[in-house]
XYZ file of C-alpha atoms in Angstrom:
571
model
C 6.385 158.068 98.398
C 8.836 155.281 99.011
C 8.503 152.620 101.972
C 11.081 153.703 104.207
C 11.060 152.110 107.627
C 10.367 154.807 111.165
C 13.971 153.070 112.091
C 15.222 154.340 108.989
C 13.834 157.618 108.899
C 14.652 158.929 112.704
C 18.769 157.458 111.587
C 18.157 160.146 108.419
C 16.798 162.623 110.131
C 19.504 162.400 113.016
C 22.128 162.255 110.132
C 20.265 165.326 108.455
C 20.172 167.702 111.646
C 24.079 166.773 112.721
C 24.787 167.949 108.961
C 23.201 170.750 109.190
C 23.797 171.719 112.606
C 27.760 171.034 111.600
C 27.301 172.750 108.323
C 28.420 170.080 106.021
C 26.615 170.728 103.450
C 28.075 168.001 101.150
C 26.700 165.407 103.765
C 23.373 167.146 103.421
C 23.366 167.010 99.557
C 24.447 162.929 99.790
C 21.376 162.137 102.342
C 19.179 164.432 100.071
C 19.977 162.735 97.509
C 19.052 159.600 98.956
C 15.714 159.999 99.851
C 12.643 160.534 97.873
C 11.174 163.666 99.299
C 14.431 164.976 99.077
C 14.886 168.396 100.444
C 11.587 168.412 101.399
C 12.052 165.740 103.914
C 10.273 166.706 107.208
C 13.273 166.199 110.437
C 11.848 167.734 113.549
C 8.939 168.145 115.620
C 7.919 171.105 114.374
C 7.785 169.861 110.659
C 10.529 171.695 109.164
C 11.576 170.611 106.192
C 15.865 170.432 105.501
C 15.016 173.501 103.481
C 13.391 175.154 106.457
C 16.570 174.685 108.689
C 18.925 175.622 106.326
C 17.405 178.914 105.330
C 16.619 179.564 109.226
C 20.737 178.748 110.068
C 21.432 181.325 107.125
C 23.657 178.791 104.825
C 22.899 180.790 101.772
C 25.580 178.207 99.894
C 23.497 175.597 100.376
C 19.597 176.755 99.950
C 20.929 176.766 96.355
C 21.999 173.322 95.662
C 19.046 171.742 97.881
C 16.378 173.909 95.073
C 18.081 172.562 92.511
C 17.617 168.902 93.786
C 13.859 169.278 93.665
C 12.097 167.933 90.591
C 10.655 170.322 87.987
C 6.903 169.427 88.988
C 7.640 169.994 92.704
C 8.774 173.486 92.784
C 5.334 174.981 92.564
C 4.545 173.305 95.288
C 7.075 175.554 97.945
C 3.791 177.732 98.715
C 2.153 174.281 100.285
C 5.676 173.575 102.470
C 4.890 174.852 106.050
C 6.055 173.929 109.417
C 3.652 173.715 112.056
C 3.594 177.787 112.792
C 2.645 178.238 108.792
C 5.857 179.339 107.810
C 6.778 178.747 104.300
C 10.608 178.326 103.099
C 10.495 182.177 102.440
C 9.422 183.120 105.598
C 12.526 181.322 107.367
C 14.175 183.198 104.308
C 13.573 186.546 105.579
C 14.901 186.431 108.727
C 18.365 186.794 107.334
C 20.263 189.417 105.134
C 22.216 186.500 104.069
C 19.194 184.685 101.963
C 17.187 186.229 98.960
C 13.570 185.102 98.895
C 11.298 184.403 96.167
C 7.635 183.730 97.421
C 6.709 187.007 98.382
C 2.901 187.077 98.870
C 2.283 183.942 100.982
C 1.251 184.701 104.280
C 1.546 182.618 107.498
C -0.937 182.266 110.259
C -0.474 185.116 112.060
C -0.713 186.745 108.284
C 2.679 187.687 108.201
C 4.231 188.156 104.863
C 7.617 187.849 104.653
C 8.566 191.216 104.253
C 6.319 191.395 107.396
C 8.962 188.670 109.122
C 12.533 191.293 107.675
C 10.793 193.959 109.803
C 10.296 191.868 112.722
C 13.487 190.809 112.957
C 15.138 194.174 111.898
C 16.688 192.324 108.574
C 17.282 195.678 106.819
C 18.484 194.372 103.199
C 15.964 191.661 102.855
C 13.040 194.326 103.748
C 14.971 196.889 100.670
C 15.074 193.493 98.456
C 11.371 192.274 99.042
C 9.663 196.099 98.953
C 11.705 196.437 95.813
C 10.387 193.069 94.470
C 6.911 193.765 95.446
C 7.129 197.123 93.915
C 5.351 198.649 97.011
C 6.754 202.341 95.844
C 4.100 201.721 93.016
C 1.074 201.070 94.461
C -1.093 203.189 96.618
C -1.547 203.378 100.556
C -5.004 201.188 100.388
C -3.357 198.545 97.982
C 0.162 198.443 100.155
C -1.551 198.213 103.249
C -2.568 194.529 103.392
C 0.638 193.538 102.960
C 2.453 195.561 105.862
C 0.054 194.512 108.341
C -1.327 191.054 110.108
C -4.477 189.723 111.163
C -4.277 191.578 114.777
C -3.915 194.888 112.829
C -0.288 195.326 113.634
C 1.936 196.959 111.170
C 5.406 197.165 110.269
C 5.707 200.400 111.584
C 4.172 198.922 115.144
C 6.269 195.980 115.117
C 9.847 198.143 114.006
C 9.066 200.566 116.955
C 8.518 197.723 119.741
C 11.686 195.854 118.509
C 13.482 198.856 118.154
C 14.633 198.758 114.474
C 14.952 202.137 113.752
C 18.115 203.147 115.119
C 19.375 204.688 112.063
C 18.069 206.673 109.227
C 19.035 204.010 106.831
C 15.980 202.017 108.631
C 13.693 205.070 108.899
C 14.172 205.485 104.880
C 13.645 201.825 103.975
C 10.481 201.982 105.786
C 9.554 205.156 104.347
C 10.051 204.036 100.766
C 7.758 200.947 101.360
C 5.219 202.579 102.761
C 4.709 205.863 101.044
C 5.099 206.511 97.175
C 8.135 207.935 96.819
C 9.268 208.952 100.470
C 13.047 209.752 100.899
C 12.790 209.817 104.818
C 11.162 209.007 107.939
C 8.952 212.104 108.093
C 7.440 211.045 105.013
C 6.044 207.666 106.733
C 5.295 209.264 109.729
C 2.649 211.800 107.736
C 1.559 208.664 105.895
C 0.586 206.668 108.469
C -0.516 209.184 110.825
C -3.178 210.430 107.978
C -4.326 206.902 107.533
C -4.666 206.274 111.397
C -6.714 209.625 111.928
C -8.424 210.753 109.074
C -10.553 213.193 111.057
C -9.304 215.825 114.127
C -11.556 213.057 116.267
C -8.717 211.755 119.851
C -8.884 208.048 118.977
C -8.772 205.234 121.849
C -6.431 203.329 121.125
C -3.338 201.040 123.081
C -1.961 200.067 119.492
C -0.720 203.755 118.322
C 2.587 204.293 117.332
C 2.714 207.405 119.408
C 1.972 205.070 122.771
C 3.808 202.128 121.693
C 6.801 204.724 121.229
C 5.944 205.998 124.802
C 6.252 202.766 125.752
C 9.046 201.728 124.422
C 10.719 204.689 124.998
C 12.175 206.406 121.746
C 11.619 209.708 121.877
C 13.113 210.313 117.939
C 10.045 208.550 116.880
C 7.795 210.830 118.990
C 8.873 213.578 117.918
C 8.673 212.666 114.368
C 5.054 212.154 114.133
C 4.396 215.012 116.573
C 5.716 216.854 113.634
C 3.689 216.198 111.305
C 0.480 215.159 113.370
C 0.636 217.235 116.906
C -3.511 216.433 117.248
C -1.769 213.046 117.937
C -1.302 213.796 121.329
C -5.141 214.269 122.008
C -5.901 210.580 121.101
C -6.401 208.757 124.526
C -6.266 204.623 125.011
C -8.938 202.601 126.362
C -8.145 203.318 129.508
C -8.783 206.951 128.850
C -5.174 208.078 129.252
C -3.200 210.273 127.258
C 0.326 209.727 126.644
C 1.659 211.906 129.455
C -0.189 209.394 131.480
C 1.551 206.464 129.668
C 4.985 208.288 129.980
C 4.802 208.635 133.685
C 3.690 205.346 134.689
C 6.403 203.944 132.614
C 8.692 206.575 133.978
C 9.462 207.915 130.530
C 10.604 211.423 131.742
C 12.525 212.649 128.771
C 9.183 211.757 126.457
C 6.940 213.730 129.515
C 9.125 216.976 128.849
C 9.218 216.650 125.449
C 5.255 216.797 125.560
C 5.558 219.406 127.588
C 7.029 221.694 124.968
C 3.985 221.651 123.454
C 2.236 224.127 124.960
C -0.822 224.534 122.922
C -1.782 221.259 123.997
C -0.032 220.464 126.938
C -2.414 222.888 129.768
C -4.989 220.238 128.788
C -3.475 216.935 129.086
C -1.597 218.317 132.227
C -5.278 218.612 133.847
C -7.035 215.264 132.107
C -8.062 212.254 134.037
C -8.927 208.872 133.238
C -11.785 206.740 133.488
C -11.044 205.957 136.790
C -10.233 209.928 137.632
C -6.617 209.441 138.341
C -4.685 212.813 137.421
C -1.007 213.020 136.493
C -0.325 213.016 140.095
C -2.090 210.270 140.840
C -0.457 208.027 137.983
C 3.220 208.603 139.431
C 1.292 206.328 142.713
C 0.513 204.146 139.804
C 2.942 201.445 140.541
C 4.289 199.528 137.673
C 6.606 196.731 137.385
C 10.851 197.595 138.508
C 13.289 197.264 135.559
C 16.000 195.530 135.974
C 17.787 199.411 136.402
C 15.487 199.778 139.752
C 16.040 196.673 140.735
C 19.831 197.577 140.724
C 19.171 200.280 143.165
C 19.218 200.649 146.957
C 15.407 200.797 148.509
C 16.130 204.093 150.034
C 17.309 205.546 146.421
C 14.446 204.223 143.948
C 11.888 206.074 146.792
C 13.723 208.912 146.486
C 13.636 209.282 142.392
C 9.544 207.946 143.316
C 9.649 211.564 145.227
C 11.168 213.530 142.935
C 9.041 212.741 140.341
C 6.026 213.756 142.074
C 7.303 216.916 142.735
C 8.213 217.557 139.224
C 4.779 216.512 138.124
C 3.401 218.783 140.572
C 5.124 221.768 139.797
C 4.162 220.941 136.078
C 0.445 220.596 136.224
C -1.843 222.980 138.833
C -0.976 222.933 142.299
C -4.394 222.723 143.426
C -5.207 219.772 141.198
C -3.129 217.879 143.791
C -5.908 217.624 146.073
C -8.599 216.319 143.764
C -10.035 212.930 144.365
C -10.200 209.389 141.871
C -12.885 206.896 141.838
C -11.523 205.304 145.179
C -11.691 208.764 146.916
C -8.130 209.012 146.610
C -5.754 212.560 146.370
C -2.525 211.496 144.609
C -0.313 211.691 148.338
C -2.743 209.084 149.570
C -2.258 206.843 146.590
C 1.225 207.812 146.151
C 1.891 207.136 149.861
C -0.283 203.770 150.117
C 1.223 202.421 146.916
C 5.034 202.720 148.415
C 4.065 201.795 151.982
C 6.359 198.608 151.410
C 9.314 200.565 149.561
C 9.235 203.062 152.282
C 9.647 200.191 155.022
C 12.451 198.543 152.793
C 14.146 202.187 152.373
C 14.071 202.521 155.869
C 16.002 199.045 156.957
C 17.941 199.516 154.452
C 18.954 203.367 155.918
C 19.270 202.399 159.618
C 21.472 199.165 158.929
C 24.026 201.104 156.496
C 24.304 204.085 158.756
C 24.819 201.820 162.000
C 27.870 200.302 159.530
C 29.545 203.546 159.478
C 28.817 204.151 162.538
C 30.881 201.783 163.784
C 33.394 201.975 161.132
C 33.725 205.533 161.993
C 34.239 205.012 165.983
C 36.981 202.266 165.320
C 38.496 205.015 162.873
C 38.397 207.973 166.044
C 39.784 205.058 168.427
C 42.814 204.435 166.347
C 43.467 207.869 165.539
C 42.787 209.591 169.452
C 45.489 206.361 170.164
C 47.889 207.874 167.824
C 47.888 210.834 168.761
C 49.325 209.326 172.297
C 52.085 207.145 170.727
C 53.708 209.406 168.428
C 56.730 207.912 166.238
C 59.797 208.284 167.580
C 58.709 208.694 171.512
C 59.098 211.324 173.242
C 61.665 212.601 175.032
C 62.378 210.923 178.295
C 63.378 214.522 180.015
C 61.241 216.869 178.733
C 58.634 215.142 176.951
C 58.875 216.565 173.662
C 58.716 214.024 170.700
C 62.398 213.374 169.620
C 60.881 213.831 165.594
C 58.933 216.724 166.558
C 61.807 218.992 163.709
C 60.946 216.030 160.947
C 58.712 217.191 158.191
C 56.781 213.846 157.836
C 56.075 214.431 161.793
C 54.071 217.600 161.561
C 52.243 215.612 158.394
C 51.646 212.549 160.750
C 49.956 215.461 163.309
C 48.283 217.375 161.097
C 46.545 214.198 159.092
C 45.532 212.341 162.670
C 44.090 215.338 163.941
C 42.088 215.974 160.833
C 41.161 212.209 160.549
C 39.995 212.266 163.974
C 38.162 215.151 163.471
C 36.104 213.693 160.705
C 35.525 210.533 162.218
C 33.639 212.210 165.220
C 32.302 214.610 162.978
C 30.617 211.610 161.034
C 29.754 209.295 164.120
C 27.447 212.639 165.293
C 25.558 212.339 161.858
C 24.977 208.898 161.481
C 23.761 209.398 164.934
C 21.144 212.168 164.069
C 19.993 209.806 161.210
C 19.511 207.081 163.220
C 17.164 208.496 165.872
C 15.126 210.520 163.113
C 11.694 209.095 162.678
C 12.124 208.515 158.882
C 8.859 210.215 157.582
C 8.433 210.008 154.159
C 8.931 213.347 153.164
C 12.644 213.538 154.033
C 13.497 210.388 151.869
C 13.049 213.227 149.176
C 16.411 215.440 150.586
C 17.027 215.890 153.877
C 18.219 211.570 154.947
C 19.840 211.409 152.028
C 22.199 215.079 152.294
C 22.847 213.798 155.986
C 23.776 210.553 154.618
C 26.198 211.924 152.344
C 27.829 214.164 154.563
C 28.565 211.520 156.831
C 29.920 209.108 154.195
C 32.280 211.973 152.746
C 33.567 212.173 156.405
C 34.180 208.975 156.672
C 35.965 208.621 153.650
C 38.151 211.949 154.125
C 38.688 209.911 157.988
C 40.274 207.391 156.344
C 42.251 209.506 153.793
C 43.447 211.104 156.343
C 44.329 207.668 158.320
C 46.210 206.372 155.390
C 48.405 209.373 155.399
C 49.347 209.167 159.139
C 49.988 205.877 158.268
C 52.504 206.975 155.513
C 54.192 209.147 157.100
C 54.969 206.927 160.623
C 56.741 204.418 158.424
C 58.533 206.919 156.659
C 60.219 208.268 160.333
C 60.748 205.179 160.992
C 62.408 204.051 158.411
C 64.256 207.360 157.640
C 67.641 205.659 158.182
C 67.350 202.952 155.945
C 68.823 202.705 152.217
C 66.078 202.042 151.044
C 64.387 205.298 151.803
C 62.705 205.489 148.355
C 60.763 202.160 148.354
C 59.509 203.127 151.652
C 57.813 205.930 150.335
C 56.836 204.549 147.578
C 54.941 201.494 150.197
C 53.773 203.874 152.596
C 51.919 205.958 150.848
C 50.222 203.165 148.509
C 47.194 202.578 150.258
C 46.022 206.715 149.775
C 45.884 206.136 145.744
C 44.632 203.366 145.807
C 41.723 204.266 148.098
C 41.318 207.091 146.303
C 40.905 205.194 143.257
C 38.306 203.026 144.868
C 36.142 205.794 145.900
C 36.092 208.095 143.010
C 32.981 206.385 141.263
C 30.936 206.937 144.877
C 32.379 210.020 145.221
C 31.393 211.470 141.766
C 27.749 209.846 142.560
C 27.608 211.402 145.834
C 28.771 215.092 144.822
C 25.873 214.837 141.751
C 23.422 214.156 144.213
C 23.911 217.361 146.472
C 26.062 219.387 144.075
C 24.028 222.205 145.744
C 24.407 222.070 149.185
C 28.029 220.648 149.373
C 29.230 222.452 146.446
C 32.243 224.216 148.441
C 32.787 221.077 150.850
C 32.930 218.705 147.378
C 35.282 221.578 145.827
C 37.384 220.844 149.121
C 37.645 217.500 148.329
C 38.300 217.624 145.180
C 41.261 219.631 145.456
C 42.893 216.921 149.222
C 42.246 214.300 146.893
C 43.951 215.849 143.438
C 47.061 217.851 145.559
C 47.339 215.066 147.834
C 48.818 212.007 145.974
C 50.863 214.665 143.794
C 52.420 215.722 147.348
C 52.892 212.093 148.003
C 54.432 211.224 144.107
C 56.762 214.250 145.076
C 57.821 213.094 148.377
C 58.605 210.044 146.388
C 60.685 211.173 144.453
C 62.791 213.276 146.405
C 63.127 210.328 148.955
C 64.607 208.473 145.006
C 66.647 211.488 144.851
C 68.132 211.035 148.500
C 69.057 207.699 147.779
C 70.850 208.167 144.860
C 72.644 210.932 146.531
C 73.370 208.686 149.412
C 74.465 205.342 146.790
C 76.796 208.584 144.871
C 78.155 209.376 147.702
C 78.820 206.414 149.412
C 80.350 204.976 146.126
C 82.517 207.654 146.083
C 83.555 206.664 149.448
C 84.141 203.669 148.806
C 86.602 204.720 145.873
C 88.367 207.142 147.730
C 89.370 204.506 150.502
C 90.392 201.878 147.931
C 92.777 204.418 146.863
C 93.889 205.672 149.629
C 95.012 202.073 151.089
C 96.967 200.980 147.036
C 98.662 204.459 147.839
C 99.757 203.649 151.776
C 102.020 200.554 150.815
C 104.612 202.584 148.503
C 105.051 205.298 151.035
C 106.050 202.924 153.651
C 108.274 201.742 151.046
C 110.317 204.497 150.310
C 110.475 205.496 154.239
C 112.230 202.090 154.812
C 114.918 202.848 151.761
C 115.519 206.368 153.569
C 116.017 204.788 156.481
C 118.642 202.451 155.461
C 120.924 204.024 153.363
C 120.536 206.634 156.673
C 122.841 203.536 158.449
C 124.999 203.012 155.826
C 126.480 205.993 155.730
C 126.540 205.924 159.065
């Protein structure tokens, strides 16, 4: 190796990485060429060589011309290039469609092959090109196996479901066909590996299944395909001594936990097994696990609610009297259920009073403004009798009608915010009845100020009933309903799902105010555009007609004046 100065060296290897980082490759090739090791030249910390980076930053035009720089007694020697993690050249290789590898045996230190590294990373064509290469379709389950597996006993199919590769068939068949001599689908390697995982009817203990790790990850397809061909799968247990409806529940997997539950044959017994520590079903939905980001997303008083709801399914599922049995700590599942969200229950709470004291007050401005309105109608009132002077105007029996309603629904709210806030919040209620009173109260409040808007509306459009430009004022004055209505449609639809039951006529009634009412507002536009055309038509015409009438006047007094004197002349 030649003498080459650490000066020199760290001013190659900065040239090197900007290359390749910039992808010009030509500048790559020159400094290649320049040095002794060549491509092999080792540029960063973790001992990757320029071939490493390249392959890794997936310039397929350029892994080519760096080979062919290395001498014909060094490429044997590609097997012995690793960076500090073990990786050969092929390994970066793999992790990309884009490359095509040629060491296909050497493992790393994990024992990864590389064909190993195309599942990890979900590189679909490289997997196809290296099982083809390897001629895995050939050989047997015992002499495939080493290579589809590492030193911790992971295998491709482990390591595909926890990165969630198979989202197509085209992935389930590629891993079928590598797997299993030939397989055509996803079944096939399902069967295969099931049979080599449990050879015997024996419930294994395991956490590294793919039925758990599926659980876990949540992809019920892949349940459901090796329940298919292996249903004693569901018997096998993890160290723990949980089955998987345990596993689905304290990872809140409910669509997995019904599917299960179709099962019937097998499901009356894992809906009454414990664990080691005698926790039930019941007692794993107190088994609190980390929030997703999802939960973390949601209001206190909302993710104790779905907490509820889920016991109660579970409780309905499995025996009603197993809800009373007691764990290792002496323990029924409402104790540990209720101990476990003591602090969620506080949170849901707060969070409860200080929203409904929010609309509360909201709600009694609202009532204010509209019991005021109701005293200063538009227009006045007559100074004689007392009657409002707009009392014959359409818009004015709107303006009534929506104040009345709006107040109305503002009191109507302010008297259920106030029975939420002086209820005691016990936990059971978090589970319906807070959250139906809530609701009621916020659709109120929302019709309140519906119903605000289109007093609103319809004031300006008395007042300004004179005015040519009737059209834009009712186009302006009725704005804010649409636009509120807009705004509230996502809560609304959220709100109506949650007690489709119970306000299924009152959410029908809203429905229909909020479609009919900005289609009577868009009509009242228009005929208020319509009046003003009218009104421009005919005062045009008006203005026509007098231009004409005044050309006309000056020849008529005209003639009268010749009349009149050839009157005197004759005269």
């Amino acid at each position: 190796m030649a003498n080459i100065s650490n000066t020199a060296q760290r001013e190659h290897n900065r040239d090197l990485c900007n290359a390749l980082m910039g992808k010009q490759d030509k500048k790559v090739i020159q400094v290649c060429q320049a040095l002794p090791e060549g491509p092999l030249q080792r540029v960063c910390a973790n001992n990757d060589t320029v071939l490493h980076m390249a392959a890794r930053s997936e310039q397929s035009d350029l892994v080519p011309e760096l080979l062919e720089l290395l001498p014909g007694d060094r490429s044997h020697r590609l097997v012995d290039i690793k960076n500090n993690a073990g990786d050969t050249i092929l390994h970066e290789v793999a992790t990309s469609d884009n490359m095509i590898g040629g060491l296909l045996f050497e493992k790393n230190y994990s024992g990864e092959m590389p064909i190993f590294c195309a599942a990890r990373y979900g590189q679909i064509l490289m997997f196809i090109f290296l099982a083809d290469k390897m001629k895995l379709k050939k050989r047997s389950s015992e002499e495939g196996k080493p290579h589809l597996q590492r030193n911790d006993r992971t295998t491709v199919l482990h390591i595909s479901i926890v990165t969630e590769c198979f989202e197509n068939d085209t992935s389930w068949e590629l891993e079928a066909t590598t797997t299993v001599p030939n397989c055509n689908s996803a079944p096939n390697l399902v069967e295969r590996q099931n049979s080599q995982e449990s050879s015997t009817s024996e419930p294994k203990k395991s956490d590294e299944t793919p039925l758990f790790l599926a659980t876990i990850s949540n992809n019920p397809e892949i349940v459901k395909a090796i329940l298919a061909f292996h249903p004693h799968a569901l018997e096998n247990t993890n160290k723990k001594g949980r089955n998987i409806l345990h596993e689905a529940i304290l990872y809140r997997q409910i669509d997995i936990f019904d599917l299960v539950l179709e099962y019937e044959m097998f499901a009356k017994r894992l809906l009454t097994a414990t664990d080691n520590e005698g926790n039930s079903l019941l007692h794993m939905v107190g088994k609190k696990r980390k929030s997703q980001a999802s939960e973390k997303m949601q209001s206190p008083a909302l993710q104790l609610r779905n907490e509820m709801l889920l016991f109660e399914k579970v409780k309905s599922a499995s025996r009603m009297h197993f809800s009373k049995a007691l764990n290792r700590m002496n323990q029924t599942a409402e104790e540990l259920f209720a101990a476990t969200n003591d602090q969620l229950h506080r949170e849901a709470k707060e969070w409860l009073m200080r929203t409904t004291e929010n609309c509360t007050i909201v709600a009694v401005f609202i009532a204010t403004v509209a019991f005021a309105a109701a005293y200063t109608v538009p227009g006045g009132p007559d100074q004689s009798t007392g009657i409002p002077i707009l009392n014959c105007q359409s818009f004015f029996v709107l303006f009534i009608l929506a104040d009345v309603i709006s107040l109305t629904l503002a009191l109507t709210s302010v008297g259920i915010f106030l029975s939420i806030l002086t209820s005691s919040f016990p936990l059971r209620d978090f589970k319906a009845y807070l959250f139906k009173k809530l609701i009621q109260g916020i659709i109120c409040l929302i019709l309140s100020v519906s119903m605000m808007a289109v007093a609103f509306g319809a004031t300006i459009i008395l007042i300004m009933a004179h005015n040519w430009e009737n059209a834009l004022w009712h186009v302006v004055a009725f704005l804010p309903v649409p636009i509120f209505f807009l705004s509230f449609s996502p809560l609304r639809s959220a709100f109506l799902g949650t007690c489709r039951e119970l306000l299924k006529k009152l959410g029908l009634l809203v429905l229909v105010i909020f479609l009919a009412l900005p289609i009577f507002l868009l009509w009242e536009a228009v005929k208020g555009l319509f009046k003003t055309l009218a009104w421009g038509c005919a005062s045009i015409d008006k203005s026509v007609r007098w231009i004409f009438r005044n050309r006309s006047q000056p020849t008529s007094d005209t003639h009268s004046l010749q009349l009149a004197g050839g009157h005197r002349s004759e005269v």
